[in-house]
mmCIF file of C-alpha atoms in Angstrom:
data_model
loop_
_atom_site.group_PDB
_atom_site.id
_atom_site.type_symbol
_atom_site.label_atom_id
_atom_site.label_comp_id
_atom_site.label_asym_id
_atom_site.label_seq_id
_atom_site.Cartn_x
_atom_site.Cartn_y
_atom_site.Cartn_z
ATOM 1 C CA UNK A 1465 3.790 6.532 27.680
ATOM 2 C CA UNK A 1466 0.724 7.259 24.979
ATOM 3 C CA UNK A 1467 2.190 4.423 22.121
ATOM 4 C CA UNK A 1468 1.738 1.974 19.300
ATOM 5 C CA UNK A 1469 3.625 -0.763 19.199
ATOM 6 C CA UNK A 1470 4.527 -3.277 16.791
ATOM 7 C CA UNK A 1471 6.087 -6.884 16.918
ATOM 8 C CA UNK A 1472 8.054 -8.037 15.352
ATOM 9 C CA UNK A 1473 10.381 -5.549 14.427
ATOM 10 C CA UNK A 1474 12.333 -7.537 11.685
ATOM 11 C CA UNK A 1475 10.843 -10.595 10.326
ATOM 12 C CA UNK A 1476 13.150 -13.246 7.543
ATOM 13 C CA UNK A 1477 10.477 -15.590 6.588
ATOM 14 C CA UNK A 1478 9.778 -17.744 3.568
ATOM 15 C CA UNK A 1479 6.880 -18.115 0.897
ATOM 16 C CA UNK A 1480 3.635 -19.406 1.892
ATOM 17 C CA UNK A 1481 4.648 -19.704 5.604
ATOM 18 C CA UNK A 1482 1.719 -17.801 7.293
ATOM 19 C CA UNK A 1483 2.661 -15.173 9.763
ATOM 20 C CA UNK A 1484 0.910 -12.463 11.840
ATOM 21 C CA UNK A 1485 2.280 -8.815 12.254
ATOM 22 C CA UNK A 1486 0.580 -7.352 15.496
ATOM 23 C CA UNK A 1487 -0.169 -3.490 16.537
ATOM 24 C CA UNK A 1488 -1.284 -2.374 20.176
ATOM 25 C CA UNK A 1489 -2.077 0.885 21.184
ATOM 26 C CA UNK A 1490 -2.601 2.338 24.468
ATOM 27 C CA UNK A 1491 -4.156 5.690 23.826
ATOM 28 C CA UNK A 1492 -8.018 4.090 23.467
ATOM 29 C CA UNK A 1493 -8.035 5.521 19.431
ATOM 30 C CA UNK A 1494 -10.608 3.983 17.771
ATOM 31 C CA UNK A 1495 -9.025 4.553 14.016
ATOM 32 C CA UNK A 1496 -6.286 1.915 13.331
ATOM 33 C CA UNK A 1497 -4.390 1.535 9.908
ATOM 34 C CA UNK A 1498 -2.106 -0.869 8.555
ATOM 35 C CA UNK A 1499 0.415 0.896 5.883
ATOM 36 C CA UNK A 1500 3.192 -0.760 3.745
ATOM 37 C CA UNK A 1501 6.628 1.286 2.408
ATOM 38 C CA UNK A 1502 8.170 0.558 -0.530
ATOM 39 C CA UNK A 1503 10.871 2.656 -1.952
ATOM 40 C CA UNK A 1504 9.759 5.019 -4.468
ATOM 41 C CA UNK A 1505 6.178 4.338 -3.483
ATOM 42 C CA UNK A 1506 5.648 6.350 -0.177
ATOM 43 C CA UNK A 1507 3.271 4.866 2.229
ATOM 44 C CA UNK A 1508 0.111 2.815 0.606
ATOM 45 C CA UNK A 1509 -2.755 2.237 2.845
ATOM 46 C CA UNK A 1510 -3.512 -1.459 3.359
ATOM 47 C CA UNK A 1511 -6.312 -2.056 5.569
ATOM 48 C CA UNK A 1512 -7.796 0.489 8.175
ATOM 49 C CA UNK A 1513 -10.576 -0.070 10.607
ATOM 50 C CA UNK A 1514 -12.705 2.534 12.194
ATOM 51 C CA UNK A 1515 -13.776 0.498 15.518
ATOM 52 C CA UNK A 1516 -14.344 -2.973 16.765
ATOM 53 C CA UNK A 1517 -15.252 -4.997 14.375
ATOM 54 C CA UNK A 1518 -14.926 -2.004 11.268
ATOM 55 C CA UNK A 1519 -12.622 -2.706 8.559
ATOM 56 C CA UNK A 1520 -12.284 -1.567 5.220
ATOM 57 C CA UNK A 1521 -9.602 -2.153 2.237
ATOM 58 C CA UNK A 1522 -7.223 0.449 1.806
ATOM 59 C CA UNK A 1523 -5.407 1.198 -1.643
ATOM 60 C CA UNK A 1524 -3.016 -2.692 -1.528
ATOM 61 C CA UNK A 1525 -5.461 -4.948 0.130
ATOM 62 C CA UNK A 1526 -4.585 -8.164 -1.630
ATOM 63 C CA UNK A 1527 -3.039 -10.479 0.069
ATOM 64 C CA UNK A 1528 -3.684 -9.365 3.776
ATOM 65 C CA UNK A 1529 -6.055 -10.094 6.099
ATOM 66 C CA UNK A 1530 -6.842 -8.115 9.188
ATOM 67 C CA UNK A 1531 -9.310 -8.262 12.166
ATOM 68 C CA UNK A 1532 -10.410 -5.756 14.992
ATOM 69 C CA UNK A 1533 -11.771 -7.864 17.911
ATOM 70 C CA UNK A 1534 -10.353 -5.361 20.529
ATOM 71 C CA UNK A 1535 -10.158 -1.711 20.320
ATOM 72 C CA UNK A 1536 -6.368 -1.813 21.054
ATOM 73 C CA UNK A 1537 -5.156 -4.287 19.059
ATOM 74 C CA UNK A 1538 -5.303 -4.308 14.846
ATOM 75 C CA UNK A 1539 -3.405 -7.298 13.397
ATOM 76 C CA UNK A 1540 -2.100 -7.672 10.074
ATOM 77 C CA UNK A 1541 -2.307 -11.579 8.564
ATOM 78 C CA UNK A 1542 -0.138 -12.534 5.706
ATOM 79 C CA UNK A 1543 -2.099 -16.053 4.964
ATOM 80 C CA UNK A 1544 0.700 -17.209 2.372
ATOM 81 C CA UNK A 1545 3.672 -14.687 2.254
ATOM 82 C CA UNK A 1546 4.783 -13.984 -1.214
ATOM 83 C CA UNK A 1547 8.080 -11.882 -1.746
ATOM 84 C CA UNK A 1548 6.500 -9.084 -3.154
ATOM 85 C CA UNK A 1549 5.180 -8.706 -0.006
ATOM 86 C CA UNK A 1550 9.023 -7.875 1.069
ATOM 87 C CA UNK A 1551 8.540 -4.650 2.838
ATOM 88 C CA UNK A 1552 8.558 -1.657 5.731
ATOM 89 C CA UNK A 1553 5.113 -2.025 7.245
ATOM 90 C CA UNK A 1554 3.698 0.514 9.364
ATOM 91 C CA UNK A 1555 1.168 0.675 11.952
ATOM 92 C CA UNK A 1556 -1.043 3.611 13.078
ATOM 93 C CA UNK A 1557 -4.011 4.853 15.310
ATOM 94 C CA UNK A 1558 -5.923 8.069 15.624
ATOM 95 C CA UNK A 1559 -8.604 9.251 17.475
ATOM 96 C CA UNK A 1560 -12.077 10.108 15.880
ATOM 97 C CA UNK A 1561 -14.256 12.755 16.016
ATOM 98 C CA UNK A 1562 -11.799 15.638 17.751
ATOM 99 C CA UNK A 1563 -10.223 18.572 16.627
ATOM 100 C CA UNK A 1564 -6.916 16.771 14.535
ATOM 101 C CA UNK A 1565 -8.626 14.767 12.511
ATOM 102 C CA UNK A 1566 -5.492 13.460 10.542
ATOM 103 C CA UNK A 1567 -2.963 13.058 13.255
ATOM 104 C CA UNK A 1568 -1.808 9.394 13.147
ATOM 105 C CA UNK A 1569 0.790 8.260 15.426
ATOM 106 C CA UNK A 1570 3.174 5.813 13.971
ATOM 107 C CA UNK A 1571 4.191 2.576 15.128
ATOM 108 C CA UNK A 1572 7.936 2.076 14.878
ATOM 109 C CA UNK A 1573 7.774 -0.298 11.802
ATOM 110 C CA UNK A 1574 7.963 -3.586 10.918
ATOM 111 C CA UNK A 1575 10.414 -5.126 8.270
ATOM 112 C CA UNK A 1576 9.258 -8.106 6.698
ATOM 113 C CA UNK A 1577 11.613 -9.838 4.329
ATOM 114 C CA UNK A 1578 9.785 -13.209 2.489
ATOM 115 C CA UNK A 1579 12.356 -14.872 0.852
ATOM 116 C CA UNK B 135 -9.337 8.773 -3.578
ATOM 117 C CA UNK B 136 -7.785 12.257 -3.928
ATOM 118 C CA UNK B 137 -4.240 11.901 -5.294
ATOM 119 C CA UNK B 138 -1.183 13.867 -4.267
ATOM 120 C CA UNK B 139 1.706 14.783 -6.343
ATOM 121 C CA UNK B 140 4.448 16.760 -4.499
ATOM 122 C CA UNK B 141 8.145 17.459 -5.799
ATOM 123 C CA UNK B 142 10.649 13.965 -5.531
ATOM 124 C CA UNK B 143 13.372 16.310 -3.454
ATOM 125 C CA UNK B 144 14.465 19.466 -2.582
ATOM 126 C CA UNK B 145 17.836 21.039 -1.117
ATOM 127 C CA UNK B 146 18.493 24.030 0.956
ATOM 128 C CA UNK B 147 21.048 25.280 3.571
ATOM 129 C CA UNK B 148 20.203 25.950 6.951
ATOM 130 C CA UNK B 149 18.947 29.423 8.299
ATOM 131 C CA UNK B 150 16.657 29.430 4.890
ATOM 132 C CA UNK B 151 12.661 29.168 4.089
ATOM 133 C CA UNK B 152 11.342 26.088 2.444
ATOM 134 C CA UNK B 153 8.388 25.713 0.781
ATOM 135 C CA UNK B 154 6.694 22.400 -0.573
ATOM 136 C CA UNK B 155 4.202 22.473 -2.525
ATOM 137 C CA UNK B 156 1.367 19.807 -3.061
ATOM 138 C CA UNK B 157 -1.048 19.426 -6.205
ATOM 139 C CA UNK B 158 -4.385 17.421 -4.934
ATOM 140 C CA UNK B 159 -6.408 18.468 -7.870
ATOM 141 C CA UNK B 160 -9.592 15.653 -6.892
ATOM 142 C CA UNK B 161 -9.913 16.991 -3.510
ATOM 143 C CA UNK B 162 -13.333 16.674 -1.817
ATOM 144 C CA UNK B 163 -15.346 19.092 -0.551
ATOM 145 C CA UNK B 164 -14.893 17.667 3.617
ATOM 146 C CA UNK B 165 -11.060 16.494 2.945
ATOM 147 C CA UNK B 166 -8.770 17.588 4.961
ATOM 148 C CA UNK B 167 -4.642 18.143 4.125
ATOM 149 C CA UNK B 168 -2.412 17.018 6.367
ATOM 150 C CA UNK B 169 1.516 16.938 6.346
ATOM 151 C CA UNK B 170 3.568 14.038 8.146
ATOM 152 C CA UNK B 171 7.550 14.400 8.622
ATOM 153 C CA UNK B 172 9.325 11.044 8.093
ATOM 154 C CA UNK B 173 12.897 10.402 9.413
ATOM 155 C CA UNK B 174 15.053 7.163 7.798
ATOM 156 C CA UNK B 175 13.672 4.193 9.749
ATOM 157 C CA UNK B 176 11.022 6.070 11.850
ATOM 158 C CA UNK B 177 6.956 6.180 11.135
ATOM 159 C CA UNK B 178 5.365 9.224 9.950
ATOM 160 C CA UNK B 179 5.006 12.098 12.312
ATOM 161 C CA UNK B 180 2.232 14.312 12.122
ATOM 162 C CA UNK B 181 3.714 18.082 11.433
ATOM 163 C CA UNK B 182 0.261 20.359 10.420
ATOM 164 C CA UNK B 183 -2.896 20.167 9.087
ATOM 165 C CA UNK B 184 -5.837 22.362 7.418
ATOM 166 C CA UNK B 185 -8.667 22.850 5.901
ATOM 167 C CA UNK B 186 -8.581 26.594 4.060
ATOM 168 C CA UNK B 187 -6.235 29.739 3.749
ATOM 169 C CA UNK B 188 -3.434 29.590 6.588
ATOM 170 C CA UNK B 189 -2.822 27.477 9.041
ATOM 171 C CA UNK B 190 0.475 28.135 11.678
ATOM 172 C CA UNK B 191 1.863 25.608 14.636
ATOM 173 C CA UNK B 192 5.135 26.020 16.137
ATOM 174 C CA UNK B 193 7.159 23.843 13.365
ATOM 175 C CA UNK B 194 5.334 24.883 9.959
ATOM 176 C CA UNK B 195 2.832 27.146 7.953
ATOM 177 C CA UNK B 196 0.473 25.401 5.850
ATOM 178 C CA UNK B 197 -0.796 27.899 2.922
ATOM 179 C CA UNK B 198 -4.181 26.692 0.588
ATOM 180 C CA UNK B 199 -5.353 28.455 -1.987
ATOM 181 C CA UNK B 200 -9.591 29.086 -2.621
ATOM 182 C CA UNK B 201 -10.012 26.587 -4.659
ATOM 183 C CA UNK B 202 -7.927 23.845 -2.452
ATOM 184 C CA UNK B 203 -6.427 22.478 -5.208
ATOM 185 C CA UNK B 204 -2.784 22.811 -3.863
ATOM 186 C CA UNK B 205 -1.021 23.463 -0.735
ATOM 187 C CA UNK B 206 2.176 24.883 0.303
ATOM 188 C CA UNK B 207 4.469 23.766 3.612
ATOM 189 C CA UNK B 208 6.281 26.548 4.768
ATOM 190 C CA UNK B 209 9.436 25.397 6.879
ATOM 191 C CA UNK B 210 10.994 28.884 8.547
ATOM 192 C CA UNK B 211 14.833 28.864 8.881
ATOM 193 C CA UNK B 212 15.206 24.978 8.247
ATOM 194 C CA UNK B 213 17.932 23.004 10.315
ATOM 195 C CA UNK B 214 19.856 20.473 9.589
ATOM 196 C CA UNK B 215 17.817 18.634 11.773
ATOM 197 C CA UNK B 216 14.748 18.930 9.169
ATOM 198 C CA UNK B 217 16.465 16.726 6.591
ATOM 199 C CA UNK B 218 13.621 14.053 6.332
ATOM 200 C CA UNK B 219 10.964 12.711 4.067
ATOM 201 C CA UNK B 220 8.071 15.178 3.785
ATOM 202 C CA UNK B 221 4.137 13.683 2.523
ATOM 203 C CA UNK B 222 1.425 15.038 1.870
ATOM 204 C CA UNK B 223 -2.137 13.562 2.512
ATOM 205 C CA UNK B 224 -6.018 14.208 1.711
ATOM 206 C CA UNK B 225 -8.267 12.529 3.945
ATOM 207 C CA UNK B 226 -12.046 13.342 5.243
ATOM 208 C CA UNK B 227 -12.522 13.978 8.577
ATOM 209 C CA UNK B 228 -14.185 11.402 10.173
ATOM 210 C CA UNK B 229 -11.231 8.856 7.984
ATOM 211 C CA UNK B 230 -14.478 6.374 6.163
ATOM 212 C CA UNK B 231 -12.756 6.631 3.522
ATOM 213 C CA UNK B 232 -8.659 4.764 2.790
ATOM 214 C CA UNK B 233 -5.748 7.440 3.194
ATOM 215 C CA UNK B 234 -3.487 8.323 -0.054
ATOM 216 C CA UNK B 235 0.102 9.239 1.079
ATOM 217 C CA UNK B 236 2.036 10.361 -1.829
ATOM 218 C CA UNK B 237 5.462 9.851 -2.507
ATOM 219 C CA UNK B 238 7.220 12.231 -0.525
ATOM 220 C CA UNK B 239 9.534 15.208 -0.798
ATOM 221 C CA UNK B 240 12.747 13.929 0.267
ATOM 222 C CA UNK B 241 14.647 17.619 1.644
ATOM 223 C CA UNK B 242 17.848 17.666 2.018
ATOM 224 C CA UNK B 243 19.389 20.775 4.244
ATOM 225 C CA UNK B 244 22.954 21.373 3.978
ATOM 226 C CA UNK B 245 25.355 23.686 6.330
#
């Protein structure tokens, strides 16, 4: 089944406690995307990559790392949680260059509580 | 980045049209607009997309004007089953450049 995963699915930590947030997908996209939810605030972009090794800052960058050393697999680094960082993340891939150029498929989400 | 403003919520009753409307008044000249349907707890899922004038797909029309400064989601004969979270996003086509979701149309369908 064509998919992007995410684990964890639910995530209690505390501040400064470095954790990792990882995304597979199986449908050989080269377009991944890290998003964040907040209510009120829709989905903001945090980090997207365009290929191995091809990332670029989205609109909430800051305090986030991410790396693309496999075309599957897009992880999302929280060096030093913070609780504003208490939120629905959301994972994504597309493919590039055919015909729907905007059609992401979501990961099932990831809620990350830093308390 | 082109910004999107779109209604907070909307309510109808089943069996009627709905129509959302998005203002992207910054959009480029190779963006794209694209509408995702969100359920409560679920990612975004991709529901149309175009470029200029009409676009139709078995779920939705997607209506934009000449000058591509707005664009309208046309939901025939809505469900209850359609109550969701509705955004709106410019992007370019080949994605070089970070995605803007707004902040959704929340539409409520009654019986």
């Amino acid at each position: 089944e064509a998919q992007v995963t995410q684990n964890p699915r639910y995530l209690i930590t505390v501040t400064g406690k470095k954790l990792t947030v990882t995304c597979s997908q199986n449908m050989n996209h080269e377009y991944m995307s890290w998003y964040r939810q907040d209510p009120g605030l829709g989905l903001r972009q945090i980090y997207y990559s365009m290929n191995v090794e091809v990332t670029d800052k989205g609109d909430v960058p800051e305090g986030y790392k991410v790396s693309r050393k496999e075309k599957r697999n897009f992880p999302l680094i929280l060096e030093s949680p913070s609780p504003n960082q208490t939120s629905l993340y959301f994972c994504a891939s597309r493919p590039v260059g055919v015909s729907w150029y905007n059609e992401q498929f979501f990961g099932p989400g990831t809620r990350l509580t830093v308390l | 980045l082109a910004k999107t403003t779109q209604p907070i919520s909307m309510d109808s009753y089943e069996g009627q049209e709905v129509n959302i409307t998005c203002s992207h008044n910054n959009i480029a000249t190779n963006d794209y607009i694209t509408w995702y349907q969100q359920f409560p707890s679920q990612g975004p899922r991709f529901i149309i997309q175009g470029y200029k004038t009409k676009v139709t797909n078995e779920v939705a029309s997607l209506f934009i004007p000449a000058d591509r400064k707005s664009s309208t989601l046309s939901l025939p004969r809505v469900s209850l089953s359609d109550t969701a979270v509705y955004y709106c996003l410019v992007g370019d086509r080949e994605g070089r450049r970070a995605l803007t979701f707004g902040s959704g149309t929340r539409l409520q369908v009654q019986p």
